[in-house]
Structures are given as structure tokens and as C-alpha cells.
mmCIF file of C-alpha atoms and ligand atoms in Angstrom:
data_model
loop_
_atom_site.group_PDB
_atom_site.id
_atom_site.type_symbol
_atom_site.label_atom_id
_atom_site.label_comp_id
_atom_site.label_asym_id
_atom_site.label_seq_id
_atom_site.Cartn_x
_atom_site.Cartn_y
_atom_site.Cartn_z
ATOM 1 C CA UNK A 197 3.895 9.218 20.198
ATOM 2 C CA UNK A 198 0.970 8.074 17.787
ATOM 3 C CA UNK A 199 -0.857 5.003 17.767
ATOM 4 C CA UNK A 200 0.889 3.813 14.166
ATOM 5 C CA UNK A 201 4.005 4.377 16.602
ATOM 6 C CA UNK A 202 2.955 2.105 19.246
ATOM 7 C CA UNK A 203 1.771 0.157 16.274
ATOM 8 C CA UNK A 204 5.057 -0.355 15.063
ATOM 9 C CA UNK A 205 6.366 -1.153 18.682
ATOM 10 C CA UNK A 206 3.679 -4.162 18.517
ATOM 11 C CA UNK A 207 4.933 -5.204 15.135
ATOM 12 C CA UNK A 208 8.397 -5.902 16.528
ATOM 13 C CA UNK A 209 7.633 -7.984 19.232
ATOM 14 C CA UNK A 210 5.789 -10.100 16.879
ATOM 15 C CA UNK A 211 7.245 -13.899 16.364
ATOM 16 C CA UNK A 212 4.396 -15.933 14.793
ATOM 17 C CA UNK A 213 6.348 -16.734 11.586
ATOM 18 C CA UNK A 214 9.400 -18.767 11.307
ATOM 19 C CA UNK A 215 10.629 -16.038 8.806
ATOM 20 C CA UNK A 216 10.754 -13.225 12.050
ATOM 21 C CA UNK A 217 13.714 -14.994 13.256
ATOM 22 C CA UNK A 218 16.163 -14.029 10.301
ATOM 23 C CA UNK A 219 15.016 -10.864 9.880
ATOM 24 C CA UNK A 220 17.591 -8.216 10.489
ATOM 25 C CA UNK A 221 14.914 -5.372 11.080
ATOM 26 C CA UNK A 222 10.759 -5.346 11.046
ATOM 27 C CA UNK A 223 9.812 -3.585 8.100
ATOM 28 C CA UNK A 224 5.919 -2.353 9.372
ATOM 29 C CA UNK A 225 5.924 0.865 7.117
ATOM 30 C CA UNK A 226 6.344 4.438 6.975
ATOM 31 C CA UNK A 227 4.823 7.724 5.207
ATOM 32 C CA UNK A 228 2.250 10.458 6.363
ATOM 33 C CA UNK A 229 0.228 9.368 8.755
ATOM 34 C CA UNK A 230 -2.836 11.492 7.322
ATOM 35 C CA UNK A 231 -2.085 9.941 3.829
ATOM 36 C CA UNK A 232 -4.800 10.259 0.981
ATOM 37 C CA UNK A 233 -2.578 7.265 -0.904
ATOM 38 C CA UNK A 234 -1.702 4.039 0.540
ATOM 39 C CA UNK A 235 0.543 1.564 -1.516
ATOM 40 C CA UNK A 236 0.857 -1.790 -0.551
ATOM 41 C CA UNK A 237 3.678 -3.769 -1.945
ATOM 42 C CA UNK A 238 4.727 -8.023 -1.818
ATOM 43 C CA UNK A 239 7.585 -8.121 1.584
ATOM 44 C CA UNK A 240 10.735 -7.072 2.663
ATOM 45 C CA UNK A 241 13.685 -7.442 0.282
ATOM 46 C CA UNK A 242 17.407 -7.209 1.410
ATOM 47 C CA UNK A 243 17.640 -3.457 1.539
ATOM 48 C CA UNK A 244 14.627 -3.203 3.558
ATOM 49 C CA UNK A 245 15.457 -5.666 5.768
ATOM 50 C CA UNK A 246 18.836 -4.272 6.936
ATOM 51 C CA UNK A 247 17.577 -0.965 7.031
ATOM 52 C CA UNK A 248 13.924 -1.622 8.776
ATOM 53 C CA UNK A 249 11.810 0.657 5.820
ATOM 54 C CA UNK A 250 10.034 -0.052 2.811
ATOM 55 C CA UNK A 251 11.026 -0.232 -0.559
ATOM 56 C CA UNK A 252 14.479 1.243 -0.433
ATOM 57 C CA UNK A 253 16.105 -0.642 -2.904
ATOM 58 C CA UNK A 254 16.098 -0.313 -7.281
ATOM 59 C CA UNK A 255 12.407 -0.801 -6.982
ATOM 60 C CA UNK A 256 11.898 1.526 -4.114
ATOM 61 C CA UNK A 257 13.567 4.181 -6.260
ATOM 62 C CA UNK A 258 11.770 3.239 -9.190
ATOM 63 C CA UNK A 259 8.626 3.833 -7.228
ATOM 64 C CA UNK A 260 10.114 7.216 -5.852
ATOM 65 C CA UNK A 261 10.698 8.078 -9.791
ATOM 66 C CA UNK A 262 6.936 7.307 -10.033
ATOM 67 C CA UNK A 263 5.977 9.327 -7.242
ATOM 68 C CA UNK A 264 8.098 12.604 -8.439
ATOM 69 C CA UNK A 265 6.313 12.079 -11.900
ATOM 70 C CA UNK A 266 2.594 13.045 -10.524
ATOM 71 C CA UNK A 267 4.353 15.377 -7.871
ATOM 72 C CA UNK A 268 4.493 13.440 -5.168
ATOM 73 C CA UNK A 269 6.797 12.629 -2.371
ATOM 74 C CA UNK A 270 7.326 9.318 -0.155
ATOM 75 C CA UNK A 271 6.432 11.037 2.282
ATOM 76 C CA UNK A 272 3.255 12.447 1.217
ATOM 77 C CA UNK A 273 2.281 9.114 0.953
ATOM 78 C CA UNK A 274 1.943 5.928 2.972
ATOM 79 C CA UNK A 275 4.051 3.008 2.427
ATOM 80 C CA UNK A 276 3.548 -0.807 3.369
ATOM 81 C CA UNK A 277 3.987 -4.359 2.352
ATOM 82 C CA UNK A 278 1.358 -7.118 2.906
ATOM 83 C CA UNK A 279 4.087 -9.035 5.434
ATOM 84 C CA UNK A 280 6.565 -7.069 7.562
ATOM 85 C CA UNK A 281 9.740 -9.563 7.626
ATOM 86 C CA UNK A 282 11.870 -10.398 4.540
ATOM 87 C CA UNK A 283 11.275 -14.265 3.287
ATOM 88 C CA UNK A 284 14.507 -16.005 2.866
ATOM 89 C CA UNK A 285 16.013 -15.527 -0.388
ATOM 90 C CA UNK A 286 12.924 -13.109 -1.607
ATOM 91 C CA UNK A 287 11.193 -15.827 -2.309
ATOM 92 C CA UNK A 288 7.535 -15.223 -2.131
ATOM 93 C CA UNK A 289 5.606 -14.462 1.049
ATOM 94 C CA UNK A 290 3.685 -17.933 2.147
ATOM 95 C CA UNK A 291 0.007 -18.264 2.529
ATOM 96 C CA UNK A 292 0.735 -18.541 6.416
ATOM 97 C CA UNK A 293 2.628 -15.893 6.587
ATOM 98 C CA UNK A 294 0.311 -13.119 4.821
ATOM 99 C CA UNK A 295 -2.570 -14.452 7.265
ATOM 100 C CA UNK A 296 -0.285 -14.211 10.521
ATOM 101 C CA UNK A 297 0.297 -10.649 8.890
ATOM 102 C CA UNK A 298 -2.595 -9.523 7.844
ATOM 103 C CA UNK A 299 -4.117 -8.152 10.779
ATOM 104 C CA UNK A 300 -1.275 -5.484 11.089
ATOM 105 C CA UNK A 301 -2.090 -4.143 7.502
ATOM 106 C CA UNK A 302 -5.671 -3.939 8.416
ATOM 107 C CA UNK A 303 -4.917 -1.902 12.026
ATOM 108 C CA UNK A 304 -2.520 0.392 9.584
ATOM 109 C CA UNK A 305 -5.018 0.731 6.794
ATOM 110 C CA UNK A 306 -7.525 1.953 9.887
ATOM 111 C CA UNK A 307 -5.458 4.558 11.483
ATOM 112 C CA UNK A 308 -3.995 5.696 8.495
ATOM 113 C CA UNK A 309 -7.901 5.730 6.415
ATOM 114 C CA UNK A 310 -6.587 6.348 3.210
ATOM 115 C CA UNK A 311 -8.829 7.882 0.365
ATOM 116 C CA UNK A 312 -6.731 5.561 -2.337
ATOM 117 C CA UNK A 313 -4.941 1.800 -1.767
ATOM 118 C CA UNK A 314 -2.809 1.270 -4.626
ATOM 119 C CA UNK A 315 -1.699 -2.743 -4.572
ATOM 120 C CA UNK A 316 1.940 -3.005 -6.149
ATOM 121 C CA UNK A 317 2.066 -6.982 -7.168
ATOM 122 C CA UNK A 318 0.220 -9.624 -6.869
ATOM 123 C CA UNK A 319 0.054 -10.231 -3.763
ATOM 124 C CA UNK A 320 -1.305 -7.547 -2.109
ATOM 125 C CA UNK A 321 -3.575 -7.434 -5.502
ATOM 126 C CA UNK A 322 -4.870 -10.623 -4.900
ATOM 127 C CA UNK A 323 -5.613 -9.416 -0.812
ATOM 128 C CA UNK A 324 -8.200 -7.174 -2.607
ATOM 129 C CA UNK A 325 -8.997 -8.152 -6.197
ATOM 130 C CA UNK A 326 -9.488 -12.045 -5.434
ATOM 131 C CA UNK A 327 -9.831 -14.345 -8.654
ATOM 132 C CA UNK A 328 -8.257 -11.272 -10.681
ATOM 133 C CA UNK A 329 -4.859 -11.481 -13.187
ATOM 134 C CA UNK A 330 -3.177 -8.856 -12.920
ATOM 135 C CA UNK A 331 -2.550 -8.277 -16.447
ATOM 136 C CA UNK A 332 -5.944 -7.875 -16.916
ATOM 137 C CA UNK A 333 -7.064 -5.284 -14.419
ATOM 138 C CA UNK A 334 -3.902 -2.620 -13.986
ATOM 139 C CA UNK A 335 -4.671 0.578 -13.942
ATOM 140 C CA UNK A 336 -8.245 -0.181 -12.473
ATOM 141 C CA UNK A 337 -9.761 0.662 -9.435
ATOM 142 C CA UNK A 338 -13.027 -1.033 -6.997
ATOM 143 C CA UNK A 339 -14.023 0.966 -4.299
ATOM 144 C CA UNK A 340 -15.835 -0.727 -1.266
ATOM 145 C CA UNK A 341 -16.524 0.479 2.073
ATOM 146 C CA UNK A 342 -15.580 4.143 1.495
ATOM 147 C CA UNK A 343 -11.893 3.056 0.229
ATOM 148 C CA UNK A 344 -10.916 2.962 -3.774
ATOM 149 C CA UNK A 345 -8.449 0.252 -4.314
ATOM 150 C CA UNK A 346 -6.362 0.585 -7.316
ATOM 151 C CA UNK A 347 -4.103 -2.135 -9.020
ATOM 152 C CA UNK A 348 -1.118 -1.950 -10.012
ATOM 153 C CA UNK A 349 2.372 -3.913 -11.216
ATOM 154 C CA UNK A 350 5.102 -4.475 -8.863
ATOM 155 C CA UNK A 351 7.874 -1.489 -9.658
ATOM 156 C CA UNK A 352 10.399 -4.648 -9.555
ATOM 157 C CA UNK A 353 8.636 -6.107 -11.970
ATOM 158 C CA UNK A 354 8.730 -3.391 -14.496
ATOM 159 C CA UNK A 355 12.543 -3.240 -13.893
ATOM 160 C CA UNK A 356 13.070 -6.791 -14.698
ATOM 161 C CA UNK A 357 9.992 -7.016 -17.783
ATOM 162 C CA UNK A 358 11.207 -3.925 -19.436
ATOM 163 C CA UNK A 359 7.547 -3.905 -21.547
ATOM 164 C CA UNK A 360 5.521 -3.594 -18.744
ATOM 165 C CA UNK A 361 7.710 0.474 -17.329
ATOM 166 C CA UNK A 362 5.117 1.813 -19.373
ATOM 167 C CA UNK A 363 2.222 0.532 -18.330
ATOM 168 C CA UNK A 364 3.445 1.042 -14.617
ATOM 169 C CA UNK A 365 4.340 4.865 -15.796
ATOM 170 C CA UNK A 366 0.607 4.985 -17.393
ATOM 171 C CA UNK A 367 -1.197 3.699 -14.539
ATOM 172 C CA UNK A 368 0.921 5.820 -12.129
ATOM 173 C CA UNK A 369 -0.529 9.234 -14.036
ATOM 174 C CA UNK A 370 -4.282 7.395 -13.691
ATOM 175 C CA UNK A 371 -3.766 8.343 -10.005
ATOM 176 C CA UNK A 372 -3.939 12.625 -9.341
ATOM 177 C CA UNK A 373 -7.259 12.484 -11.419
ATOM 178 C CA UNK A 374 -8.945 8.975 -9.282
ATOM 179 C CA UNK A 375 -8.139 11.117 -6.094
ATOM 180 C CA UNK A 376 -9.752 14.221 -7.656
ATOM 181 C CA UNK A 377 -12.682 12.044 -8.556
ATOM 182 C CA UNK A 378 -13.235 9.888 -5.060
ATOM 183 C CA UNK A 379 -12.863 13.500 -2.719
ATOM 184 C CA UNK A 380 -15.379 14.630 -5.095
ATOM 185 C CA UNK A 381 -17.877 11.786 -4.686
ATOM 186 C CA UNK A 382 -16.987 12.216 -0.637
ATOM 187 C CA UNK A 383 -17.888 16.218 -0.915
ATOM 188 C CA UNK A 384 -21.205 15.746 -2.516
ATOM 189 C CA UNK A 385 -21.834 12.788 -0.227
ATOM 190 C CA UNK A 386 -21.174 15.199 2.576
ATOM 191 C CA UNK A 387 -23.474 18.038 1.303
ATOM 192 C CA UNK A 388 -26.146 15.754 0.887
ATOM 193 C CA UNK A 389 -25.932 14.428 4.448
ATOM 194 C CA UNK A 390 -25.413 17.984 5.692
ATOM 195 C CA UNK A 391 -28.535 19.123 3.715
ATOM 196 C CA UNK A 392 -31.759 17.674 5.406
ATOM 197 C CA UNK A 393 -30.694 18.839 8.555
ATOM 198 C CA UNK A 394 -30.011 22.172 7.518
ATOM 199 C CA UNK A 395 -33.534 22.306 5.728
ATOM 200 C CA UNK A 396 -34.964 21.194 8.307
ATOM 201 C CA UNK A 397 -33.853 24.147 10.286
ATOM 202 C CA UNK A 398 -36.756 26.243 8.572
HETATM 203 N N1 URA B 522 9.489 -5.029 -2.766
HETATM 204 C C1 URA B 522 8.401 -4.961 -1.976
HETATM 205 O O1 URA B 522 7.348 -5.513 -2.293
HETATM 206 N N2 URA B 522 8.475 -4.272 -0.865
HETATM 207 C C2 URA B 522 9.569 -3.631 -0.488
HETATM 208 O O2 URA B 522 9.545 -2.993 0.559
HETATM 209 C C3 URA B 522 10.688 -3.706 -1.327
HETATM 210 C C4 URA B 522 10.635 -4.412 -2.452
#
């Protein structure tokens, strides 16, 4: 048992939306618990919802497709949305609802420490870029506090705006090389901690 297990335990007992009353399941997350790569998407669709895990629907295997095209696996990676119960009719998550959930993401985004969030949407965009457009800054990245956050369009999106799969497919291969480039910036950053110490050994 791991702490994102009794985690998820917590996450099910939690009522403080309207919305956690017609959920089939609690959708909290799933992926390596060690992950480098975090992606946060918008909520719960109907897939998800009757089956309790993210993004297992057209976009979730859009977003597997993704994955497999920079070698990578759902379950190297971590996967969340910014609430944990589907809205009604998908329709989009209220302001309420992403504040009553926020403070799950954050305890994930903790014991998980990822290297890399990607944002999928605007939602979970807007939770870190605030004031941006997303047209504007895909495929870019911020990093604060010792985490890179990256943006990103929805995967649904791209299925339903057919010119926007290959910007999604561009900034999807932006990733390997950002990863390559933050656990370099961590290495040095390490050395040069390790360093005065070990001088000073002499
Ligand atoms: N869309 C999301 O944002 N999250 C899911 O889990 C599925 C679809």
C-alpha cells in the first residue's frame, strides 16, 4: 500500500461537489508512481467515469498514440485530470468544483514530484499559465519551483479541430528533448551543491 493508494481511498470518500453524487466511479488517476511526466487533463468523461481511470476513451487513445510516438507507455507516465468526478453531460468543470478539487492534484503532484507537468486543455492550462490563450503558448514550457510545466491542447480537441493533430503531434515530440534538458539543469545543479563540500574536504 502507498500513500497515492491511500490517496485514492481519500478521494472516494470525498462529497463536496454536487457532481460526486452521479458519478459512477472516482476517477483520481493512475500511472508510475516515480513518473518523470505528469499530464493533467479537463475531468472525467463517460468512459472514465464507468470505468474509474483516466482518459480511456477516443481521446485517451489518441493520447496513448501520442505516447507510443516518443516511446512511451501510459504507464511510464502519470495520468490525472484537474477534477476527479465526471460533470453532467461533459460539460465543463465549474469554478467550484476545480477549487473543491484542487487540493487532491496538489497532494498527487507532491508524492508523485514529477520532473515535467504537461497541461492537456485549458483548464488545467489555465491552473498554471493564468492570463495565457492557449493558442498562443502550446508547445511551451515555465518552470517554477523545481517543476517545468508544459502546455499543451486537449487530445479531444485535436480529434474534433482536425488542424490543430499536428500541432498536438509537434508539441508531443518537444517533450523527450525538455526532459533531457531539465535532468540536465538538475545534474549540474547537483554537482555544484555537491562541490564546496567536497573542496572543502582539503
Ligand atoms: N478528457 C479528459 O480531460 N480527461 C479524461 O480523463 C478523459 C477525457
Amino acid at each position: 500500500m502507498s500513500a497515492l493508494t491511500d490517496l485514492y481511498k481519500e478521494i472516494a470518500l470525498c462529497r463536496k461537489c454536487e457532481i460526486a453524487r452521479s458519478r459512477t466511479k472516482v476517477v483520481p488517476g493512475e500511472g508510475a508512481e516515480n513518473a518523470d511526466i505528469m499530464f493533467i487533463g479537463e475531468a472525467p468523461g463517460f468512459h472514465e467515469d464507468q470505468q474509474g481511470r483516466p482518459f480511456v476513451g477516443p481521446a485517451g487513445q489518441f493520447l496513448e498514440e501520442l505516447l507510443a510516438s516518443i516511446n512511451l507507455t501510459r504507464q511510464k507516465v502519470y495520468i490525472a485530470n484537474v477534477i476527479k468526478c465526471r460533470p453532467p453531460n461533459n460539460r465543463d468543470p465549474l469554478p467550484i468544483e476545480i477549487t473543491n478539487c484542487q487540493p487532491w492534484l496538489e497532494r498527487q503532484i507532491q508524492l508523485i514530484s514529477p520532473r515535467i507537468i504537461v497541461t492537456l486543455g485549458r483548464y488545467s492550462m489555465a491552473m498554471y499559465f493564468p492570463g495565457k490563450s492557449i493558442s498562443k503558448i502550446h508547445g511551451t514550457s515555465q518552470t517554477r519551483d523545481g517543476i517545468t510545466y508544459f502546455a499543451m491542447y486537449h487530445p479531444a480537441a485535436a480529434l474534433h479541430q482536425g488542424n490543430l493533430r499536428s500541432d498536438i503531434i509537434k508539441d508531443m515530440q518537444k517533450l523527450p528533448g525538455l526532459l533531457m534538458q531539465v535532468k540536465q539543469t538538475i545534474s549540474k545543479e547537483t554537482v555544484s551543491q555537491a562541490e564546496p563540500q567536497q573542496l572543502s574536504m582539503f
